[in-house]
């Protein structure tokens, strides 16, 4: 197994550049991070892009689809979106896009707050090939293989290392 | 096998987690803290708003109220709906049992309607335990007040309110004033405060409204309210339960107010930032002066709001524990299967 440290700043620069090319930045978007890793990434992006409205944070624990299997997440905290969601252009931020189930839960939760004008999905990393739902990121810092697992820690410093299992014998 | 892990407490499952919520007696501090922490997660810290969440979608909860109640029943219904459960509330006192159906027949009929949880209020002490003994294994029972025995969700919402205002409970002196003898709320409050290791628990009231040995509950008894309120952080007023008094235990309500009613002057004896609580319904001018009930130190209406979040917490924890137990059992079953396969291998 090989462990590779990723330059997070480079990924964040990459994402900011891609977002600046998107029309959404002209529409005074508001940002929501998904607790916990997504919140860290969102904090860093929020600062880089200089967004004026406060960052929203959602905890999707109550919206997971596996409650009947694993029960409640004991560390669940209240979601906090400090502005009206209705008719807003929202940038939804998570650390890693994997099966797509977290994003499904997050979208459901956002819609329980109101009907946004649009949602743009940003993820720091995209583990491609394991999607279980038809969900893709609009902007991603880096694409990796599904066989590569990740360790994300934060909030300060925000670090990511990739653990590659693909060379291991099955 | 699982019997090794099983406990004599009928409220707990094989993993030591809450299965039925009948009384606080026998629960550990971690059980209570889990309820308080989970309740916290349902409340927006800035707006105090309690949002609807989808976790109990597809579950059916039935509220069986054999005794009238407005506040408790309504907050249970709201809590259930905020968890997205399907809810049926039955005013049993006026229906089936009047037609001669036995309690257990009523229960089994409702269970056949695929209820996952019963919330029960009954005038007889032990009614919720009785139901818990007879429900199917996948059905849960929550006590919403039984006779003079227990009212555990009320006590937990009181603990939640105290913690919200005063922080950790182990630092606090708490005075409970009024009809301790007839009150299931007080019994549960004292258990909760003891489990959470409150610094001091005082009960204040006339001897006729006290159990024979109040000290046996781990509390200090005062028959003088001025002495009892000195330097306390929390004052819990308890309603005079005239309907449960079978004989004249107090000379008159007026006399009771004169001796034990909470007035502004008496409140001044407590710590300056003391909070005033009351489980409701309040009898203005009997146990509490309007000036105090509506005053800046009163948190009586917040108790009601927090009651929704605390009941959501208890119900979601019970269903979460059931899910985790089922998962555990299926893992054990597949482990056992593996062992069998290994034994069969040559």
Coordinates of C-alpha atoms in Angstrom, one line a residue:
Chain A
X1 CA 0.0 0.0 0.0
X2 CA 1.3 3.5 -0.9
X3 CA 0.3 6.6 1.0
X4 CA 0.4 9.9 -0.9
X5 CA 0.0 13.4 0.6
X6 CA -2.0 15.7 -1.6
X7 CA -1.4 19.5 -1.8
X8 CA -4.8 20.7 -0.7
X9 CA -4.1 24.3 -1.6
X10 CA -3.5 23.4 -5.2
X11 CA -6.9 21.6 -5.2
X12 CA -8.6 24.6 -3.7
X13 CA -7.0 26.9 -6.2
X14 CA -8.1 24.6 -9.0
X15 CA -11.7 24.5 -7.7
X16 CA -11.7 28.3 -7.2
X17 CA -10.5 28.8 -10.8
X18 CA -13.2 26.5 -12.2
X19 CA -15.9 28.2 -10.1
X20 CA -14.8 31.6 -11.4
X21 CA -15.5 30.4 -14.9
X22 CA -19.0 29.4 -13.9
X23 CA -21.9 31.7 -14.2
X24 CA -23.0 30.9 -10.7
X25 CA -20.4 33.2 -9.2
X26 CA -22.1 36.2 -10.8
X27 CA -25.4 35.3 -9.1
X28 CA -24.2 36.1 -5.5
X29 CA -24.2 32.4 -4.5
X30 CA -24.5 31.1 -1.0
X31 CA -22.4 28.2 0.3
X32 CA -23.3 25.1 2.3
X33 CA -20.7 22.7 3.6
X34 CA -21.6 19.1 4.7
X35 CA -20.3 18.3 8.2
X36 CA -17.6 17.3 8.9
X37 CA -15.1 17.2 6.1
X38 CA -17.2 19.2 3.7
X39 CA -17.5 21.9 6.3
X40 CA -13.7 22.2 6.4
X41 CA -13.4 22.4 2.6
X42 CA -16.3 24.9 2.4
X43 CA -14.6 27.2 5.0
X44 CA -11.4 27.3 2.9
X45 CA -13.3 27.9 -0.3
X46 CA -15.7 30.5 1.2
X47 CA -12.6 32.5 2.3
X48 CA -10.9 32.2 -1.1
X49 CA -14.0 33.2 -3.0
X50 CA -14.7 36.0 -0.6
X51 CA -18.4 35.2 -0.4
X52 CA -20.3 37.8 1.6
X53 CA -23.1 35.7 3.2
X54 CA -22.1 33.5 6.1
X55 CA -21.4 29.8 5.4
X56 CA -24.2 27.3 6.0
X57 CA -23.5 23.9 7.5
X58 CA -25.7 20.9 7.3
X59 CA -25.4 17.6 9.3
X60 CA -27.1 14.9 7.1
X61 CA -27.2 12.3 9.9
X62 CA -31.0 12.5 10.2
X63 CA -31.3 12.2 6.4
X64 CA -29.2 9.1 5.9
X65 CA -30.9 6.2 4.2
X66 CA -29.4 3.5 6.5
X67 CA -31.0 4.5 9.8
X68 CA -32.8 1.2 9.9
X69 CA -29.4 -0.6 9.6
X70 CA -27.0 1.5 11.7
X71 CA -29.3 3.8 13.8
X72 CA -28.4 7.3 14.8
X73 CA -25.0 8.9 14.5
X74 CA -24.1 9.7 18.1
X75 CA -22.2 12.9 17.2
X76 CA -25.0 14.5 15.2
X77 CA -25.3 18.2 15.6
X78 CA -27.9 20.7 14.5
X79 CA -27.7 22.0 10.9
X80 CA -27.3 25.7 10.6
X81 CA -28.3 27.6 7.4
X82 CA -28.3 31.2 8.6
X83 CA -30.3 32.6 5.6
X84 CA -33.4 31.7 3.5
X85 CA -32.8 28.9 1.0
X86 CA -35.7 29.8 -1.2
X87 CA -34.7 31.1 -4.7
X88 CA -31.0 31.2 -3.8
X89 CA -28.1 29.9 -5.9
X90 CA -26.3 27.4 -3.7
X91 CA -22.8 26.0 -3.8
X92 CA -22.9 22.6 -2.0
X93 CA -19.5 21.5 -0.8
X94 CA -18.3 18.1 0.4
X95 CA -14.8 16.6 0.8
X96 CA -15.2 13.3 -1.1
X97 CA -17.8 12.2 -3.7
X98 CA -18.1 8.4 -3.4
X99 CA -21.4 6.6 -3.7
X100 CA -23.5 9.8 -4.0
X101 CA -25.7 8.9 -1.1
X102 CA -24.4 11.7 1.1
X103 CA -25.3 14.2 -1.6
X104 CA -28.7 12.7 -2.0
X105 CA -29.3 13.2 1.7
X106 CA -27.9 16.7 1.6
X107 CA -30.2 17.7 -1.3
X108 CA -33.2 16.3 0.6
X109 CA -32.3 18.3 3.6
X110 CA -31.7 21.5 1.7
X111 CA -35.1 21.2 0.1
X112 CA -36.7 20.8 3.5
X113 CA -35.4 24.3 4.1
X114 CA -36.8 25.6 0.9
X115 CA -36.6 25.5 -2.9
X116 CA -33.3 26.9 -4.1
X117 CA -32.9 28.4 -7.5
X118 CA -29.9 26.1 -8.3
X119 CA -27.4 23.8 -6.6
X120 CA -23.9 23.5 -7.8
X121 CA -22.0 20.5 -6.4
X122 CA -18.3 21.0 -5.5
X123 CA -16.2 18.2 -4.1
X124 CA -12.5 18.3 -3.2
X125 CA -12.0 14.8 -4.5
X126 CA -14.1 12.5 -6.7
X127 CA -13.7 8.7 -6.3
X128 CA -14.9 7.6 -9.6
X129 CA -16.4 4.3 -10.4
X130 CA -18.4 3.5 -7.2
X131 CA -21.4 5.7 -7.7
X132 CA -24.6 4.1 -6.6
X133 CA -26.8 7.0 -7.5
X134 CA -26.9 9.3 -10.6
X135 CA -25.1 12.1 -9.0
X136 CA -21.9 13.9 -10.4
X137 CA -20.0 16.9 -9.2
X138 CA -20.0 20.1 -11.2
X139 CA -16.6 21.0 -10.0
X140 CA -14.0 18.8 -8.4
X141 CA -10.4 19.4 -7.4
X142 CA -9.1 16.0 -8.3
X143 CA -10.4 12.7 -9.6
X144 CA -9.1 9.4 -8.2
X145 CA -10.0 5.8 -8.6
X146 CA -12.5 4.0 -6.4
X147 CA -9.9 1.6 -5.2
X148 CA -8.0 4.5 -3.6
X149 CA -9.2 5.3 -0.1
X150 CA -8.6 8.7 1.6
X151 CA -7.9 10.2 4.9
X152 CA -9.1 13.8 5.3
X153 CA -8.2 15.7 8.4
X154 CA -8.8 19.3 9.5
X155 CA -10.0 21.9 9.9
X156 CA -6.5 23.6 10.4
X157 CA -4.5 22.4 8.6
X158 CA -6.7 20.7 6.1
X159 CA -4.8 17.7 4.8
X160 CA -5.6 14.8 2.5
X161 CA -3.7 11.6 1.9
X162 CA -4.5 8.9 -0.6
X163 CA -4.1 5.3 0.3
X164 CA -3.7 3.2 -2.8
X165 CA -4.8 -0.5 -2.4
X166 CA -4.9 -1.2 -6.2
X167 CA -1.4 -2.8 -6.2
X168 CA -2.3 -5.2 -3.4
X169 CA -3.1 -8.8 -4.2
X170 CA -6.8 -9.5 -3.8
Chain B
X1 CA -25.2 -16.3 23.8
X2 CA -27.1 -13.1 24.3
X3 CA -28.4 -14.2 27.7
X4 CA -24.9 -13.6 29.0
X5 CA -25.3 -9.9 28.2
X6 CA -28.9 -9.6 29.3
X7 CA -29.8 -7.4 32.3
X8 CA -32.7 -7.6 34.7
X9 CA -33.8 -4.1 33.7
X10 CA -36.8 -4.7 31.4
X11 CA -36.2 -1.3 29.8
X12 CA -32.8 -2.3 28.3
X13 CA -32.1 -4.6 25.4
X14 CA -29.4 -7.3 25.2
X15 CA -26.8 -4.6 24.5
X16 CA -27.7 -2.5 27.6
X17 CA -29.5 0.1 25.5
X18 CA -32.9 1.6 26.0
X19 CA -35.7 -0.5 24.5
X20 CA -38.7 0.8 26.5
X21 CA -38.7 4.1 28.3
X22 CA -40.7 3.4 31.5
X23 CA -38.9 5.0 34.4
X24 CA -35.5 6.6 35.0
X25 CA -34.8 4.1 37.8
X26 CA -32.0 1.8 36.9
X27 CA -30.7 3.9 34.0
X28 CA -27.1 5.1 33.9
X29 CA -25.7 8.6 33.5
X30 CA -24.7 7.8 29.9
X31 CA -28.3 6.9 29.0
X32 CA -29.5 10.3 30.2
X33 CA -26.7 12.2 28.6
X34 CA -27.4 10.5 25.3
X35 CA -31.0 11.7 25.5
X36 CA -29.9 15.3 26.4
X37 CA -27.2 15.4 23.7
X38 CA -29.6 14.0 21.0
X39 CA -32.3 16.5 22.0
X40 CA -29.7 19.2 21.5
X41 CA -29.2 18.1 17.9
X42 CA -32.9 18.7 17.0
X43 CA -32.8 22.4 18.0
X44 CA -31.3 25.2 16.0
X45 CA -29.0 26.9 18.5
X46 CA -29.7 30.4 17.2
X47 CA -33.5 30.3 16.5
X48 CA -34.6 27.5 18.9
X49 CA -36.5 26.1 15.9
X50 CA -37.1 22.4 15.8
X51 CA -37.1 21.1 12.2
X52 CA -38.8 18.1 10.8
X53 CA -36.5 15.2 10.0
X54 CA -37.2 12.0 8.1
X55 CA -35.7 9.3 10.4
X56 CA -38.9 7.6 11.6
X57 CA -40.6 7.6 8.2
X58 CA -42.6 4.4 7.8
X59 CA -42.9 3.9 11.6
X60 CA -46.2 4.0 13.3
X61 CA -46.5 5.5 16.8
X62 CA -49.7 5.2 18.8
X63 CA -50.5 7.5 21.7
X64 CA -52.8 5.8 24.2
X65 CA -54.1 8.2 26.7
X66 CA -56.2 6.5 29.4
X67 CA -56.0 9.7 31.4
X68 CA -56.7 13.2 30.0
X69 CA -53.7 15.4 29.0
X70 CA -53.3 18.3 26.8
X71 CA -49.7 19.4 27.0
X72 CA -48.0 16.0 27.1
X73 CA -50.1 14.5 24.4
X74 CA -49.8 17.4 22.1
X75 CA -46.0 17.6 22.5
X76 CA -45.7 13.9 21.9
X77 CA -47.8 14.2 18.7
X78 CA -45.7 17.1 17.5
X79 CA -42.5 15.3 18.3
X80 CA -43.6 12.2 16.5
X81 CA -44.6 14.2 13.4
X82 CA -41.3 16.1 13.4
X83 CA -39.6 12.7 13.2
X84 CA -41.9 11.9 10.2
X85 CA -43.6 8.9 12.0
X86 CA -47.2 8.0 11.3
X87 CA -49.2 9.0 14.3
X88 CA -52.5 7.8 15.8
X89 CA -53.8 9.2 19.0
X90 CA -56.5 7.3 20.9
X91 CA -58.6 8.6 23.7
X92 CA -59.0 5.2 25.2
X93 CA -60.9 6.4 28.3
X94 CA -63.9 7.1 26.1
X95 CA -63.9 4.2 23.7
X96 CA -63.0 0.6 23.6
X97 CA -62.6 0.0 27.4
X98 CA -66.0 1.4 27.9
X99 CA -67.3 -1.4 25.7
X100 CA -65.8 -4.0 28.0
X101 CA -62.7 -4.8 26.1
X102 CA -59.8 -5.7 28.3
X103 CA -56.6 -3.7 28.3
X104 CA -54.7 -6.5 26.7
X105 CA -57.2 -7.1 24.0
X106 CA -57.1 -3.4 23.2
X107 CA -53.3 -3.6 23.1
X108 CA -53.1 -6.6 20.8
X109 CA -55.6 -5.1 18.4
X110 CA -53.6 -2.0 18.1
X111 CA -50.4 -4.0 17.7
X112 CA -52.1 -5.8 14.8
X113 CA -52.4 -2.4 13.2
X114 CA -48.6 -2.6 12.9
X115 CA -47.7 -0.1 15.6
X116 CA -44.0 0.1 16.3
X117 CA -44.3 2.2 19.5
X118 CA -46.9 2.9 22.1
X119 CA -46.9 6.1 24.2
X120 CA -49.0 5.4 27.2
X121 CA -50.5 7.6 29.9
X122 CA -52.5 5.8 32.6
X123 CA -53.9 6.6 36.0
X124 CA -52.6 3.3 37.4
X125 CA -48.9 3.1 38.5
X126 CA -47.2 0.3 36.6
X127 CA -49.4 0.5 33.5
X128 CA -46.6 1.1 31.1
X129 CA -44.5 -1.7 32.6
X130 CA -47.6 -4.0 32.2
X131 CA -47.8 -3.0 28.5
X132 CA -44.1 -3.5 28.0
X133 CA -44.3 -7.0 29.3
X134 CA -47.0 -8.0 26.8
X135 CA -46.1 -6.3 23.6
X136 CA -44.4 -8.1 20.7
X137 CA -40.6 -8.1 20.7
X138 CA -40.3 -5.4 18.0
X139 CA -42.8 -3.1 19.7
X140 CA -41.6 -0.4 22.1
X141 CA -43.4 1.3 25.0
X142 CA -42.9 4.8 26.3
X143 CA -44.3 5.9 29.6
X144 CA -46.1 9.3 29.4
X145 CA -47.1 9.2 33.0
X146 CA -48.4 6.3 35.1
X147 CA -50.3 7.0 38.3
X148 CA -48.0 8.3 41.0
X149 CA -45.1 6.3 39.7
X150 CA -43.1 8.0 36.9
X151 CA -43.1 10.5 34.1
X152 CA -39.7 10.1 32.7
X153 CA -39.9 12.3 29.6
X154 CA -41.1 15.2 31.7
X155 CA -38.1 14.8 34.0
X156 CA -35.7 14.6 31.1
X157 CA -37.1 17.8 29.5
X158 CA -36.7 19.5 32.9
X159 CA -33.0 18.3 33.0
X160 CA -32.6 19.6 29.4
X161 CA -34.0 23.0 30.4
X162 CA -31.7 23.2 33.4
X163 CA -28.7 22.2 31.4
X164 CA -29.6 24.8 28.7
X165 CA -29.7 27.6 31.3
X166 CA -27.2 26.5 34.0
X167 CA -24.8 24.1 32.3
X168 CA -23.7 20.9 34.0
X169 CA -26.1 19.6 36.6
X170 CA -23.6 18.3 39.0
X171 CA -22.7 21.9 40.1
X172 CA -26.3 22.8 41.0
X173 CA -28.5 23.1 44.0
X174 CA -32.1 22.3 43.0
X175 CA -35.2 22.9 45.2
X176 CA -38.5 21.1 44.4
X177 CA -41.5 22.8 46.1
X178 CA -45.0 21.5 46.7
X179 CA -46.9 18.2 46.4
X180 CA -44.1 15.7 46.4
X181 CA -46.3 12.8 47.7
X182 CA -48.6 12.6 44.7
X183 CA -46.3 13.6 42.0
X184 CA -44.9 11.2 39.5
X185 CA -43.0 14.1 38.0
X186 CA -41.1 14.7 41.2
X187 CA -40.2 11.1 41.6
X188 CA -38.7 11.1 38.1
X189 CA -37.1 14.4 38.6
X190 CA -35.3 13.3 41.8
X191 CA -34.1 10.1 40.0
X192 CA -32.8 12.2 37.1
X193 CA -31.1 14.7 39.3
X194 CA -29.5 11.9 41.4
X195 CA -28.3 10.0 38.3
X196 CA -26.8 13.3 36.9
X197 CA -25.2 13.8 40.4
X198 CA -26.8 17.2 41.2
X199 CA -24.8 18.8 44.1
X200 CA -27.9 19.1 46.3
X201 CA -31.6 18.2 45.9
X202 CA -34.1 19.8 48.3
X203 CA -37.8 19.1 48.6
X204 CA -39.9 21.7 50.3
X205 CA -43.5 21.4 51.4
X206 CA -45.9 20.5 54.2
X207 CA -45.3 17.1 55.9
X208 CA -48.7 16.0 54.7
X209 CA -47.6 16.2 51.1
X210 CA -44.3 14.4 51.6
X211 CA -43.5 10.7 51.7
X212 CA -42.9 9.4 55.3
X213 CA -39.1 9.5 54.8
X214 CA -38.2 12.0 52.1
X215 CA -34.5 11.6 53.0
X216 CA -34.7 8.0 51.7
X217 CA -34.8 9.5 48.2
X218 CA -31.5 11.1 48.7
X219 CA -32.9 14.6 49.3
X220 CA -32.9 17.2 52.0
X221 CA -36.3 18.0 53.4
X222 CA -37.4 21.5 54.4
X223 CA -40.8 22.4 55.9
X224 CA -39.9 26.1 55.6
X225 CA -39.7 27.5 52.1
X226 CA -37.5 30.5 53.1
X227 CA -34.8 28.2 54.5
X228 CA -35.2 25.8 51.6
X229 CA -34.8 28.3 48.8
X230 CA -31.7 29.9 50.3
X231 CA -28.9 29.9 47.7
X232 CA -30.4 27.5 45.2
X233 CA -29.8 27.6 41.4
X234 CA -33.0 26.0 40.3
X235 CA -36.6 26.1 41.7
X236 CA -39.1 23.6 40.5
X237 CA -42.6 24.3 41.5
X238 CA -45.0 21.4 41.5
X239 CA -48.8 21.6 41.0
X240 CA -51.1 20.8 43.9
X241 CA -52.7 17.6 42.6
X242 CA -56.1 18.1 44.2
X243 CA -57.6 15.4 42.0
X244 CA -55.2 12.8 43.6
X245 CA -55.8 13.9 47.2
X246 CA -58.2 11.5 48.8
X247 CA -58.4 13.5 52.1
X248 CA -57.8 17.0 53.2
X249 CA -54.0 17.2 53.3
X250 CA -53.9 21.0 53.3
X251 CA -56.2 23.4 55.1
X252 CA -56.9 25.4 51.9
X253 CA -55.3 26.6 48.7
X254 CA -55.1 30.1 50.1
X255 CA -53.3 28.8 53.2
X256 CA -50.9 26.7 51.0
X257 CA -50.0 29.8 49.0
X258 CA -49.3 31.7 52.2
X259 CA -47.0 29.1 53.4
X260 CA -45.4 27.6 50.3
X261 CA -46.4 29.8 47.3
X262 CA -43.5 31.2 45.2
X263 CA -43.6 34.9 45.5
X264 CA -41.1 37.5 44.3
X265 CA -39.9 38.0 47.9
X266 CA -39.2 34.3 48.3
X267 CA -37.6 34.0 44.9
X268 CA -35.1 36.7 46.0
X269 CA -33.7 34.2 48.6
X270 CA -32.4 32.0 45.8
X271 CA -29.3 32.8 43.8
X272 CA -29.9 36.0 41.7
X273 CA -29.7 34.1 38.5
X274 CA -31.9 31.2 39.7
X275 CA -34.4 29.8 37.2
X276 CA -38.0 29.0 38.0
X277 CA -39.6 25.9 36.5
X278 CA -43.0 24.3 36.6
X279 CA -44.2 21.1 34.7
X280 CA -47.6 22.7 34.2
X281 CA -50.5 23.2 34.3
X282 CA -49.8 26.0 36.7
X283 CA -52.2 27.1 39.4
X284 CA -51.7 30.8 39.6
X285 CA -52.0 32.1 43.2
X286 CA -51.9 28.5 44.6
X287 CA -48.3 27.4 44.2
X288 CA -46.9 30.3 42.2
X289 CA -47.6 34.0 42.0
X290 CA -48.3 35.4 38.5
X291 CA -45.6 37.9 38.9
X292 CA -43.0 35.1 39.2
X293 CA -44.6 32.7 36.6
X294 CA -44.5 35.5 34.0
X295 CA -41.2 37.0 35.3
X296 CA -37.7 37.1 33.8
X297 CA -36.5 34.1 35.8
X298 CA -39.3 31.9 34.7
X299 CA -38.5 29.3 32.0
X300 CA -41.9 27.5 32.2
X301 CA -42.8 28.0 28.5
X302 CA -39.3 27.0 27.3
X303 CA -39.8 23.7 29.1
X304 CA -42.8 23.1 26.8
X305 CA -40.8 23.8 23.7
X306 CA -37.8 21.7 24.9
X307 CA -40.3 18.9 25.6
X308 CA -40.7 18.4 21.9
X309 CA -37.0 18.0 21.3
X310 CA -36.5 15.7 24.3
X311 CA -39.4 13.4 23.2
X312 CA -38.0 13.3 19.7
X313 CA -34.7 12.3 21.2
X314 CA -36.1 9.5 23.3
X315 CA -38.2 8.0 20.4
X316 CA -35.3 8.2 17.9
X317 CA -32.9 6.6 20.4
X318 CA -35.3 3.8 21.0
X319 CA -35.7 3.1 17.3
X320 CA -32.0 3.6 16.7
X321 CA -31.2 1.0 19.4
X322 CA -33.6 -1.4 17.8
X323 CA -31.9 -1.0 14.5
X324 CA -28.4 -1.5 16.0
X325 CA -29.6 -4.6 17.9
X326 CA -31.1 -6.1 14.7
X327 CA -27.8 -5.4 12.9
X328 CA -25.8 -7.0 15.8
X329 CA -28.0 -10.1 15.8
X330 CA -27.6 -10.6 12.1
X331 CA -23.9 -10.2 12.4
X332 CA -23.9 -12.8 15.3
X333 CA -26.0 -15.1 13.1
X334 CA -23.6 -14.9 10.2
X335 CA -20.7 -15.4 12.6
X336 CA -22.4 -18.5 13.9
X337 CA -22.9 -19.6 10.4
X338 CA -19.2 -19.2 9.6
X339 CA -18.3 -21.2 12.7
X340 CA -20.6 -24.0 11.6
X341 CA -19.1 -24.0 8.1
X342 CA -15.6 -24.2 9.6
X343 CA -16.6 -27.1 11.8
X344 CA -17.9 -28.9 8.8
X345 CA -14.8 -28.4 6.8
X346 CA -12.5 -31.4 6.6

